Short mmCIF file of C-alpha atoms in Angstrom, two decimals:
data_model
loop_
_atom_site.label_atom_id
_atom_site.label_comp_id
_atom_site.label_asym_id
_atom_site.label_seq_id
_atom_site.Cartn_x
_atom_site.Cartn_y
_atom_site.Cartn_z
CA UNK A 11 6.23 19.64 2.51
CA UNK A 12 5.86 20.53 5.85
CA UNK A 13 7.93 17.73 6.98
CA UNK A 14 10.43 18.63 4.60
CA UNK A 15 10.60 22.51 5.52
CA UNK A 16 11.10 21.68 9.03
CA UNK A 17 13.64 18.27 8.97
CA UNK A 18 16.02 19.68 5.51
CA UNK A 19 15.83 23.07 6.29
CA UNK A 20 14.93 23.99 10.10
CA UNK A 21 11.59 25.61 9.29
CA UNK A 22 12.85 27.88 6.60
CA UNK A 23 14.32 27.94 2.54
CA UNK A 24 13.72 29.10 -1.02
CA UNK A 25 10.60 27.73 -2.70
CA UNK A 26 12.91 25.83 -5.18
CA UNK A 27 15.27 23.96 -2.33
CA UNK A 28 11.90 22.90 -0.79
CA UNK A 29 10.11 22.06 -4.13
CA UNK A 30 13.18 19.96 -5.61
CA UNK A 31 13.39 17.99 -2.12
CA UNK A 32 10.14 17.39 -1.57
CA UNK A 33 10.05 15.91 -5.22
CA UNK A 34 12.87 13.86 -4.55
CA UNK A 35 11.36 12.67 -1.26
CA UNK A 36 7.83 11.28 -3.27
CA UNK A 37 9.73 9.77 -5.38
CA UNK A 38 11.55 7.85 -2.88
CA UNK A 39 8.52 7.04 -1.69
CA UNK A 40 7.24 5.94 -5.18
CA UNK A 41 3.71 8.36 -4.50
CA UNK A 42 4.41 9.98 -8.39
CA UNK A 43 3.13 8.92 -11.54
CA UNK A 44 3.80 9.32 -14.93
CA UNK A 45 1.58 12.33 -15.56
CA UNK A 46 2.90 14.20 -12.04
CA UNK A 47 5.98 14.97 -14.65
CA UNK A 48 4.19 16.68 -17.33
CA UNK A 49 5.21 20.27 -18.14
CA UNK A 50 1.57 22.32 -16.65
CA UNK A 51 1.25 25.81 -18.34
CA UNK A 52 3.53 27.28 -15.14
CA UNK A 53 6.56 25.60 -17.05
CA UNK A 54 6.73 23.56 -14.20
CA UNK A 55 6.05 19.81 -13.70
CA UNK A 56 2.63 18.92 -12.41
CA UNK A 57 4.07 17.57 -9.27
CA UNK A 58 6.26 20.85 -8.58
CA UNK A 59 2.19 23.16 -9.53
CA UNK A 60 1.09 20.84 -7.03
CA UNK A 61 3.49 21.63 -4.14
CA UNK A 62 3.34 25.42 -4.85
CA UNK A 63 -0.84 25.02 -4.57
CA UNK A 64 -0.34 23.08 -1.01
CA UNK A 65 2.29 25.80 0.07
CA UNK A 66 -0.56 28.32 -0.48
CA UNK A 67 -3.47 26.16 1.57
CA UNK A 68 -0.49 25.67 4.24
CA UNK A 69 -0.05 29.51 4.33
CA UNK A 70 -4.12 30.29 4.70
CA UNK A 71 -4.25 27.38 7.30
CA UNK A 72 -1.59 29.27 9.31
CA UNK A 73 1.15 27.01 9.48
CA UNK A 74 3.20 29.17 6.32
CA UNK A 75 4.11 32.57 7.08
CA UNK A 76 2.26 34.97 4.13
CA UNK A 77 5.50 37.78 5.41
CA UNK A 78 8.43 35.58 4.36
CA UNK A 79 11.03 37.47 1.86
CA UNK A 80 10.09 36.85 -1.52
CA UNK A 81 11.07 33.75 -2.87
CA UNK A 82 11.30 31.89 0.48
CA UNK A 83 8.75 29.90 2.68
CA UNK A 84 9.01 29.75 6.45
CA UNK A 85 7.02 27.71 9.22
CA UNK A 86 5.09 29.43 11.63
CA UNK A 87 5.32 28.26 15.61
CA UNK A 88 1.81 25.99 14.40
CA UNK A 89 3.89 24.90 11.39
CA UNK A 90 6.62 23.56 13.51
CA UNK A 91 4.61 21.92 15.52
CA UNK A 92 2.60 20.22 12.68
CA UNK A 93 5.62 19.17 11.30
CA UNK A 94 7.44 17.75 14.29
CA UNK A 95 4.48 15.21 14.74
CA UNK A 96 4.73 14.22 10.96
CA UNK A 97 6.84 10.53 10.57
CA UNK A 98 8.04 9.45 7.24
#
């Protein structure tokens, strides 16, 4: 996610832009299984639960900002950083 935040969007986008590309970017990758598609009680897929959960352990590591406008996630400076160094 981080990756994607910083190389799709320049460090900053709405929680769904970076949800549905990170999605799109596993499954490139071929990392999801069948069960990362089931429905959770969110309404979202398990996959998408899953992204929204790492967002929140990025955010208390630091390298998410908690003071984004609603709706929208944004790297820190340690974020950007993190991410730069990430290949894929």
């Amino acid at each position: 996610m981080l990756y994607t935040l910083w190389n799709d969007f320049e460090g900053i986008a709405s929680k769904a832009k970076v949800t549905k590309k990170t999605v799109e970017r596993m499954e490139k990758m071929n990392i999801l299984k069948e069960d990362d598609y089931e429905i959770v009680s969110t309404g979202e897929t398990k996959a998408e639960n899953t992204i929204a959960w790492a967002r929140n352990r990025l955010k208390d590591n630091g390298y998410i900002k908690s003071d984004s406008k609603r709706g929208y996630w944004e790297l820190t400076s340690a974020g950007i950083k993190n991410a730069k160094r990430i290949k894929v």
